[in-house]
mmCIF file of C-alpha atoms in Angstrom:
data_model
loop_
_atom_site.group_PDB
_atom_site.id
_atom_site.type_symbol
_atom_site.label_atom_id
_atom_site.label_comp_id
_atom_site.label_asym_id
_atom_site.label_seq_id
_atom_site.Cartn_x
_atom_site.Cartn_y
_atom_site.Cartn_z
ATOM 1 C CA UNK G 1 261.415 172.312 51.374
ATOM 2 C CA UNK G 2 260.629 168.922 50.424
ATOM 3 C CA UNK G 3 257.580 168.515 47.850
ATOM 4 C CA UNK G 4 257.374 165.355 46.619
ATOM 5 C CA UNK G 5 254.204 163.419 47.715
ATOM 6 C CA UNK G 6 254.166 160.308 50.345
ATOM 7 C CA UNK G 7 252.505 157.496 48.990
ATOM 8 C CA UNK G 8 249.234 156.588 50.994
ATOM 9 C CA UNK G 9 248.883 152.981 52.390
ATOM 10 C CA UNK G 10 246.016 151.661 50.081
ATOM 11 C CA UNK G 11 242.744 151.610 51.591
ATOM 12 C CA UNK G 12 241.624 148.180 52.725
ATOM 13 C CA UNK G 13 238.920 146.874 50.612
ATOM 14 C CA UNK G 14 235.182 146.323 52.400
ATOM 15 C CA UNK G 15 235.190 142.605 53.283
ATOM 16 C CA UNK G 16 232.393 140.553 51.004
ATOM 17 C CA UNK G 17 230.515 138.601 52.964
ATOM 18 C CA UNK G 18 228.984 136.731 50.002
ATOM 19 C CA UNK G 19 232.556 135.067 49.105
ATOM 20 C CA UNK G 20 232.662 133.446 52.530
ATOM 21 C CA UNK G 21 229.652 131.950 51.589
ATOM 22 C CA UNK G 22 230.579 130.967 48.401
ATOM 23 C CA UNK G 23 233.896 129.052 49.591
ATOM 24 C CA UNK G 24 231.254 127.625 52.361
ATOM 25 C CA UNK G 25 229.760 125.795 49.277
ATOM 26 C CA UNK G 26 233.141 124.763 47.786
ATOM 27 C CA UNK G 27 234.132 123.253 51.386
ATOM 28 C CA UNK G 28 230.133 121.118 51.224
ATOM 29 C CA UNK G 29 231.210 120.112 47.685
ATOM 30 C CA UNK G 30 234.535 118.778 48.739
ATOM 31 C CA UNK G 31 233.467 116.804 51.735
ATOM 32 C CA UNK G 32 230.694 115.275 49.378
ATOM 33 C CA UNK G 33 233.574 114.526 47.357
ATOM 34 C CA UNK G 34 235.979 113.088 49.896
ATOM 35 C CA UNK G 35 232.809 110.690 51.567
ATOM 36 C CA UNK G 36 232.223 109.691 48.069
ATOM 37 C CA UNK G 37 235.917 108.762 47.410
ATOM 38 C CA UNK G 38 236.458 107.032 50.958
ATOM 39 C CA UNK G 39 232.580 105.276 51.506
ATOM 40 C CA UNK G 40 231.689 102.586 49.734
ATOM 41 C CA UNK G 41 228.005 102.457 51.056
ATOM 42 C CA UNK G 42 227.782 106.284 50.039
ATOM 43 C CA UNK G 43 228.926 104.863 46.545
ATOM 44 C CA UNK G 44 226.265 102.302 46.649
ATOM 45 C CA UNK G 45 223.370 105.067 47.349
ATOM 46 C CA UNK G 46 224.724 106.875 44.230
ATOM 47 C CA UNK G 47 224.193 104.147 42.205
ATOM 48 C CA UNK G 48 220.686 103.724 43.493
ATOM 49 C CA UNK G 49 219.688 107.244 43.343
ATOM 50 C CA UNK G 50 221.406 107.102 40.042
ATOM 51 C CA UNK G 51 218.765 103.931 39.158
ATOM 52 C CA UNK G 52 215.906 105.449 40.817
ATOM 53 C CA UNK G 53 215.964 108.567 39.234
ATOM 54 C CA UNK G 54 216.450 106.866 35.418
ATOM 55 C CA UNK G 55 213.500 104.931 36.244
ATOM 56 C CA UNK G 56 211.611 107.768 37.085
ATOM 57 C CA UNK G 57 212.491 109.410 34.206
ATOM 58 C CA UNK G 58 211.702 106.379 32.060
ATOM 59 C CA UNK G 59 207.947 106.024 33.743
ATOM 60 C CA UNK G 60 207.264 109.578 33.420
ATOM 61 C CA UNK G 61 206.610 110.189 37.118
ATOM 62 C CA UNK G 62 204.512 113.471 38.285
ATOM 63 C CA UNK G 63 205.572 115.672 40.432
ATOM 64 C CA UNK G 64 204.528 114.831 43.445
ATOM 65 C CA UNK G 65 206.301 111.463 43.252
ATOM 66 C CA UNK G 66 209.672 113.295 42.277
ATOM 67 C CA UNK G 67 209.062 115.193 45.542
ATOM 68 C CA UNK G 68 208.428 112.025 47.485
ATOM 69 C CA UNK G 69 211.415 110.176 45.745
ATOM 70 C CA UNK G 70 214.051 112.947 46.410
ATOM 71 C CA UNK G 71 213.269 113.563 49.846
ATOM 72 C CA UNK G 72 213.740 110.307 50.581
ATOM 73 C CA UNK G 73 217.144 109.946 48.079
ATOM 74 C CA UNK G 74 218.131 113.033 50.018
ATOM 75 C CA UNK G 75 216.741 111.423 53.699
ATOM 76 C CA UNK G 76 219.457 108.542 52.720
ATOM 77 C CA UNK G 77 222.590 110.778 51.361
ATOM 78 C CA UNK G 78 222.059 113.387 54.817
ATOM 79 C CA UNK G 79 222.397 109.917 56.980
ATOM 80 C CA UNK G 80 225.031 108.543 55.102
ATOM 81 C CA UNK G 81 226.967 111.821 54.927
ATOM 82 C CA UNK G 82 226.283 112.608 58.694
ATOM 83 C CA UNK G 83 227.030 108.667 59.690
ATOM 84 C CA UNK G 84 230.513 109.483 57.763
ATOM 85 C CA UNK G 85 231.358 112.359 59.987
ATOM 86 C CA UNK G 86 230.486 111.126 63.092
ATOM 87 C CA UNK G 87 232.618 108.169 62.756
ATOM 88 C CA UNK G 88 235.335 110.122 61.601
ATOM 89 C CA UNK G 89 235.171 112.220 64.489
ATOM 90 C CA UNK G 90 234.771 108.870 67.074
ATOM 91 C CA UNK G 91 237.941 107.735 65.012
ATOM 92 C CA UNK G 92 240.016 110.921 65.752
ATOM 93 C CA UNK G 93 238.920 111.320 69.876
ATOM 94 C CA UNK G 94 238.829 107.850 70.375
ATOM 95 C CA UNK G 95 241.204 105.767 68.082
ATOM 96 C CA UNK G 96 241.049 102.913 70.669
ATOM 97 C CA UNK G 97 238.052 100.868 70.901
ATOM 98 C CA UNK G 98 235.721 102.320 73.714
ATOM 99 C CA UNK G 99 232.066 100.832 74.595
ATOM 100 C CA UNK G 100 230.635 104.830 73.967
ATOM 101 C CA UNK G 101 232.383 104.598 70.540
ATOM 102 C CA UNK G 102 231.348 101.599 69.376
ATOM 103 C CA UNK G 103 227.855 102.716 70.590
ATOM 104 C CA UNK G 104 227.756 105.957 68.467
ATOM 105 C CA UNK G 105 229.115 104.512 65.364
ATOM 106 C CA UNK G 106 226.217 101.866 65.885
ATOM 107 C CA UNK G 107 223.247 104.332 66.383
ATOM 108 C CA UNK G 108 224.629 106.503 63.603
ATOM 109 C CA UNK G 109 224.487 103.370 61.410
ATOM 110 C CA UNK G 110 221.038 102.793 62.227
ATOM 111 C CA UNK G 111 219.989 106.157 61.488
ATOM 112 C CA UNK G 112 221.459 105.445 57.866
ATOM 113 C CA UNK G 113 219.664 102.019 57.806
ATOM 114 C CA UNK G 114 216.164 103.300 58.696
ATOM 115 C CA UNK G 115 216.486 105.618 56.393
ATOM 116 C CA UNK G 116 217.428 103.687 53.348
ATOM 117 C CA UNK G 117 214.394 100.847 54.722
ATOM 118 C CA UNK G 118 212.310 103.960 54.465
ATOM 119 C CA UNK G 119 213.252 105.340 50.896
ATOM 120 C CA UNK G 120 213.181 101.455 49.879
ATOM 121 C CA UNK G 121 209.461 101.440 50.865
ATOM 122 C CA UNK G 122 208.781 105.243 49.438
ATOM 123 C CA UNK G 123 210.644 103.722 46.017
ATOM 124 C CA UNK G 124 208.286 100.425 45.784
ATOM 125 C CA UNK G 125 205.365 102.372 46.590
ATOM 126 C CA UNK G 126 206.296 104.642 44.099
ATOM 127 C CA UNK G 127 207.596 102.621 41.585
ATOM 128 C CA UNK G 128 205.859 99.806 41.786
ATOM 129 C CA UNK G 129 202.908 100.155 40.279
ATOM 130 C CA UNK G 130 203.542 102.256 36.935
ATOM 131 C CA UNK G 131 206.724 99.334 36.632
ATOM 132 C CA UNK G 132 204.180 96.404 37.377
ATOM 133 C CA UNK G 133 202.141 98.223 34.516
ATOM 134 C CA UNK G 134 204.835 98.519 31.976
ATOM 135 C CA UNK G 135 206.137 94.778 32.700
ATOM 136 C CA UNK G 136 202.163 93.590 31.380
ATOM 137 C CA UNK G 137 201.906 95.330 28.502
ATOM 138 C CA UNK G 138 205.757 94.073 27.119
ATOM 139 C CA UNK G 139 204.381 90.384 28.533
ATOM 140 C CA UNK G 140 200.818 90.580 26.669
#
């Protein structure tokens, strides 16, 4: 009679849910990444958020206009980001020019372009005035 034991399979861990999300975030991060290294208008809106925000810093702005700023910082990255992907996804099913594909890429540019007009407007309004106030005291 034989005695010696059989080694059991190990048991399977319990999938964790929560590391699917984590990699989730790790995927965001790289695609932020890879518009940033391939867009140059992308590029240009971190430089202005990167201005906008040192200003605000600078002026001491409340609250509320933080909120107000970085919606509209954010209003501009989520078009630019979204404008990025849709193009890159006309580019892949339609590499040849095509009237529909021209048309998205256009629309999806607008979208980016009213949103930056708006955030430019938000950013004066903003702005503006506590800038405009600095500016006369340094000139009196």
């Amino acid at each position: 009679m034989n005695t010696t034991a059989v080694a059991e399979p190990p048991v399977p861990r319990p999938p964790r849910p929560w590391r699917r999300e984590v990699a989730s975030f790790g995927y965001a991060l790289k695609g932020i990444r890879t518009a940033l290294a391939s867009e140059p208008h992308l590029r240009f809106h971190a430089v202005a958020a990167v201005l906008v925000v040192t200003l605000g810093l600078w002026l001491r702005l409340p609250r509320h206009d933080w909120a107000l700023l970085l919606l509209a910082i954010g209003a501009v990255w989520t078009a630019e980001l979204i404008n990025t992907a849709l193009e890159t996804l006309v580019n892949l099913v339609s590499p040849e020019y095509h009237p529909l594909a021209g048309r998205t890429k256009d629309v999806a540019a607008g979208a980016v372009l009213v949103a930056a007009l708006v955030a430019g407007v938000v950013g004066l309004l903003i702005l503006g005035p506590p800038l405009w106030a600095r500016l006369q005291l340094w000139l009196t």
